[in-house]
Amino acid sequence: MSITTQRGLGRIGSTVAGLTAATAIVVFAAPHANATVDSVTVSGATHQLGQTYTLKAKLSGASIGLLVYWTDNGQDISGPKVPWPVGESSIEWTPTTPGQHLITASQGGSTKTVVVNVVDPNAPDPDPDPDPGTDPGSGSSAGSGGLGDLLGGLAGSS
């Protein structure tokens, strides 16, 4: 083998190594760049403990086929889901605790969160409406003679 042939093989090896490294950078960087979670919605208006609701995410971007992950207050609620139909991901969700829930859909590097307040239909009303007959702001009370009597008493009239 001549020296010229060895130099030629060395150049080819360097070129292949450089192209491999450049390809690896592109492949590893690309998926996160174009996955977008556009919106997250929850079916229903009043959300109650023990009822089932549909969570839906609208997706876009070149990496629209990446797996979607759903969480409730940071806890996984579905495992990874393949978006189907294309551009959407939906799951059924049944809240097990009352209070505020942060529902998040994540795809690639994109996330969207919606706040859902869940009530327990069996819990007592924390702020019941006052009885109209006992409202302290009604302005009348038995035994008061009115403003004129009060002012007259201050002026010293008998």
Coordinates of N, CA and C in Angstrom, one line a residue, residues 29-133:
A29 N -31.4 17.0 18.4 CA -31.9 18.3 18.7 C -33.3 18.5 18.0
A30 N -33.6 17.9 17.0 CA -34.8 18.2 16.2 C -36.2 17.9 16.9
P31 N -36.4 16.8 17.6 CA -37.7 16.5 18.1 C -38.3 17.5 19.0
H32 N -37.6 18.2 19.9 CA -38.1 19.1 20.8 C -38.4 20.5 20.1
A33 N -37.8 20.7 19.0 CA -37.9 22.1 18.4 C -39.3 22.4 17.8
N34 N -40.0 21.4 17.4 CA -41.3 21.6 16.7 C -42.5 21.0 17.2
A35 N -42.5 20.5 18.4 CA -43.7 19.9 19.0 C -44.3 21.0 19.8
T36 N -45.7 21.2 19.6 CA -46.4 22.3 20.3 C -47.7 21.8 20.8
V37 N -47.9 22.0 22.1 CA -49.2 21.8 22.7 C -50.0 23.1 22.6
D38 N -51.0 23.2 21.8 CA -51.7 24.5 21.5 C -52.7 24.8 22.6
S39 N -53.4 23.8 23.1 CA -54.5 24.0 24.1 C -54.8 22.7 24.8
V40 N -55.3 22.9 26.0 CA -55.8 21.8 26.8 C -57.2 22.2 27.3
T41 N -58.2 21.3 27.1 CA -59.5 21.6 27.6 C -60.0 20.4 28.4
V42 N -61.0 20.7 29.3 CA -61.7 19.7 30.1 C -63.2 19.8 29.9
S43 N -63.8 18.6 29.6 CA -65.2 18.6 29.4 C -66.0 19.0 30.7
G44 N -67.2 19.5 30.6 CA -68.0 19.8 31.7 C -67.8 21.2 32.2
A45 N -68.7 21.7 33.0 CA -68.6 23.1 33.6 C -68.3 23.0 35.0
T46 N -69.0 22.3 35.8 CA -68.8 22.1 37.2 C -68.2 20.7 37.4
H47 N -67.0 20.7 38.0 CA -66.3 19.4 38.1 C -66.4 18.8 39.5
Q48 N -67.0 17.6 39.6 CA -67.3 17.0 40.9 C -66.4 15.7 41.1
L49 N -66.1 15.5 42.3 CA -65.4 14.3 42.8 C -66.1 13.1 42.3
G50 N -65.4 12.1 41.7 CA -65.9 10.8 41.3 C -66.6 10.8 39.9
Q51 N -66.7 12.0 39.3 CA -67.3 12.0 37.9 C -66.2 11.9 36.9
T52 N -66.5 11.4 35.7 CA -65.5 11.2 34.7 C -65.6 12.3 33.6
Y53 N -64.4 12.9 33.3 CA -64.4 14.0 32.3 C -63.3 13.6 31.2
T54 N -63.5 14.3 30.0 CA -62.6 14.1 28.9 C -61.6 15.2 28.9
L55 N -60.3 14.9 29.0 CA -59.2 15.9 28.8 C -58.8 15.8 27.3
K56 N -58.6 17.0 26.7 CA -58.3 17.0 25.3 C -57.2 18.0 25.0
A57 N -56.1 17.6 24.3 CA -55.1 18.5 23.9 C -55.1 18.7 22.4
K58 N -54.9 19.9 21.9 CA -54.7 20.1 20.5 C -53.2 20.3 20.3
L59 N -52.7 19.6 19.3 CA -51.2 19.6 19.0 C -50.9 20.1 17.6
S60 N -49.7 20.7 17.5 CA -49.2 21.1 16.1 C -47.7 21.0 16.1
G61 N -47.2 21.3 14.9 CA -45.7 21.3 14.7 C -45.3 20.1 13.9
A62 N -44.0 20.2 13.5 CA -43.4 19.1 12.7 C -43.3 17.8 13.5
S63 N -43.2 17.9 14.8 CA -43.0 16.6 15.6 C -44.3 16.2 16.3
I64 N -45.4 16.4 15.5 CA -46.8 16.2 16.1 C -47.0 14.7 16.5
G65 N -46.2 13.8 16.0 CA -46.4 12.4 16.4 C -45.7 12.0 17.7
L66 N -45.0 12.9 18.4 CA -44.3 12.5 19.6 C -45.4 12.1 20.7
L67 N -45.0 11.3 21.6 CA -45.9 10.9 22.7 C -46.3 12.0 23.5
V68 N -47.5 11.9 24.1 CA -48.1 13.0 24.9 C -48.2 12.4 26.3
Y69 N -47.8 13.2 27.3 CA -47.8 12.8 28.7 C -48.8 13.7 29.5
W70 N -49.7 13.1 30.3 CA -50.7 13.8 31.0 C -50.4 13.7 32.5
T71 N -50.5 14.9 33.2 CA -50.3 14.8 34.7 C -51.4 15.6 35.4
D72 N -51.7 15.3 36.6 CA -52.6 16.0 37.5 C -51.8 16.4 38.8
N73 N -51.6 17.7 38.9 CA -50.7 18.2 40.0 C -49.4 17.5 40.0
G74 N -48.8 17.3 38.8 CA -47.5 16.7 38.7 C -47.4 15.2 38.7
Q75 N -48.5 14.5 39.0 CA -48.6 13.0 39.0 C -49.1 12.5 37.7
D76 N -48.4 11.5 37.1 CA -48.8 10.9 35.9 C -50.2 10.3 36.0
I77 N -51.1 10.6 35.0 CA -52.4 10.0 35.1 C -52.8 9.1 33.9
S78 N -51.8 8.9 33.0 CA -52.2 8.2 31.8 C -51.1 7.3 31.2
G79 N -49.8 7.6 31.5 CA -48.7 6.9 30.8 C -48.6 7.6 29.5
P80 N -47.6 7.3 28.7 CA -47.4 8.0 27.4 C -48.5 7.6 26.4
K81 N -49.0 8.6 25.7 CA -50.1 8.3 24.7 C -49.7 8.8 23.3
V82 N -50.0 7.9 22.4 CA -49.8 8.3 21.0 C -50.9 9.2 20.5
P83 N -50.6 10.4 19.9 CA -51.6 11.3 19.5 C -52.5 10.7 18.4
W84 N -53.8 10.6 18.7 CA -54.7 10.0 17.7 C -56.1 10.5 17.9
P85 N -56.8 11.1 17.0 CA -56.3 11.3 15.6 C -55.2 12.3 15.6
V86 N -54.5 12.4 14.4 CA -53.3 13.3 14.3 C -53.7 14.7 14.8
G87 N -52.8 15.2 15.6 CA -53.1 16.6 16.1 C -53.9 16.7 17.4
E88 N -54.3 15.5 17.9 CA -55.1 15.5 19.2 C -54.6 14.4 20.1
S89 N -54.8 14.6 21.4 CA -54.6 13.6 22.4 C -55.8 13.8 23.4
S90 N -56.4 12.7 23.7 CA -57.5 12.8 24.8 C -57.5 11.6 25.6
I91 N -57.9 11.8 26.9 CA -58.0 10.7 27.9 C -59.2 11.0 28.8
E92 N -59.6 9.9 29.4 CA -60.7 10.1 30.4 C -60.0 10.3 31.8
W93 N -60.6 11.2 32.6 CA -60.0 11.5 33.9 C -61.1 11.6 34.9
T94 N -60.9 10.9 36.1 CA -61.9 10.9 37.2 C -61.2 11.4 38.4
P95 N -61.5 12.7 38.8 CA -60.8 13.2 40.0 C -61.1 12.5 41.3
T96 N -60.1 12.2 42.1 CA -60.3 11.5 43.3 C -60.2 12.3 44.6
T97 N -59.8 13.6 44.4 CA -59.6 14.5 45.5 C -60.3 15.9 45.2
P98 N -60.9 16.5 46.1 CA -61.5 17.8 45.9 C -60.4 18.9 45.9
G99 N -60.7 20.1 45.4 CA -59.7 21.2 45.4 C -59.2 21.5 44.0
Q100 N -58.1 22.2 44.0 CA -57.5 22.7 42.7 C -56.6 21.6 42.1
H101 N -56.8 21.4 40.8 CA -56.0 20.4 40.1 C -55.4 21.1 38.9
L102 N -54.1 21.0 38.7 CA -53.3 21.5 37.6 C -53.2 20.3 36.6
I103 N -54.0 20.4 35.5 CA -53.9 19.3 34.5 C -53.0 19.8 33.4
T104 N -51.9 19.0 33.1 CA -50.9 19.4 32.2 C -50.7 18.3 31.1
A105 N -50.7 18.8 29.8 CA -50.3 17.9 28.7 C -48.9 18.3 28.2
S106 N -48.0 17.4 28.0 CA -46.7 17.6 27.6 C -46.4 16.8 26.3
Q107 N -45.7 17.4 25.4 CA -45.3 16.7 24.2 C -43.9 17.4 23.8
G108 N -42.9 16.5 23.7 CA -41.6 17.1 23.5 C -41.2 18.1 24.5
G109 N -40.8 19.3 24.2 CA -40.5 20.3 25.1 C -41.6 21.3 25.4
S110 N -42.8 21.0 24.8 CA -44.0 21.9 25.0 C -45.0 21.4 26.0
T111 N -45.5 22.3 26.8 CA -46.5 21.9 27.8 C -47.6 23.0 27.8
K112 N -48.8 22.6 28.2 CA -49.9 23.5 28.5 C -50.6 23.0 29.7
T113 N -51.1 23.9 30.6 CA -51.7 23.5 31.8 C -53.1 24.3 31.9
V114 N -54.1 23.6 32.5 CA -55.3 24.2 32.8 C -55.6 23.9 34.3
V115 N -56.3 24.9 34.9 CA -56.6 24.8 36.3 C -58.1 24.3 36.4
V116 N -58.3 23.2 37.2 CA -59.7 22.7 37.3 C -60.0 22.6 38.8
N117 N -61.1 23.2 39.2 CA -61.5 23.2 40.6 C -62.5 22.1 40.8
V118 N -62.2 21.1 41.6 CA -63.1 19.9 41.8 C -63.8 20.1 43.2
V119 N -65.1 19.9 43.2 CA -65.9 20.0 44.4 C -66.4 18.6 44.8
D120 N -66.6 18.5 46.1 CA -67.2 17.2 46.6 C -68.7 17.5 46.8
P121 N -69.6 16.9 46.0 CA -71.0 17.2 46.1 C -71.6 16.8 47.4
N122 N -70.9 15.9 48.2 CA -71.4 15.5 49.5 C -70.9 16.3 50.7
A123 N -70.0 17.3 50.4 CA -69.5 18.1 51.5 C -70.5 19.2 51.8
P124 N -70.5 19.6 53.1 CA -71.4 20.8 53.4 C -70.9 22.0 52.7
D125 N -71.9 22.9 52.5 CA -71.6 24.2 51.8 C -70.7 25.0 52.8
P126 N -69.5 25.4 52.3 CA -68.6 26.2 53.2 C -69.1 27.6 53.4
D127 N -70.0 28.1 52.6 CA -70.5 29.5 52.7 C -72.0 29.5 52.4
P128 N -72.8 29.0 53.3 CA -74.2 28.9 53.1 C -74.8 30.3 53.0
D129 N -75.9 30.5 52.3 CA -76.6 31.7 52.2 C -77.2 32.0 53.5
P130 N -77.1 33.2 54.1 CA -77.8 33.5 55.3 C -79.3 33.5 55.2
D131 N -80.0 33.2 56.3 CA -81.4 33.2 56.3 C -81.9 34.7 56.2
P132 N -82.7 35.0 55.3 CA -83.1 36.4 55.1 C -83.7 37.1 56.3
G133 N -84.4 36.3 57.2 CA -85.0 36.9 58.4 C -83.9 37.2 59.5

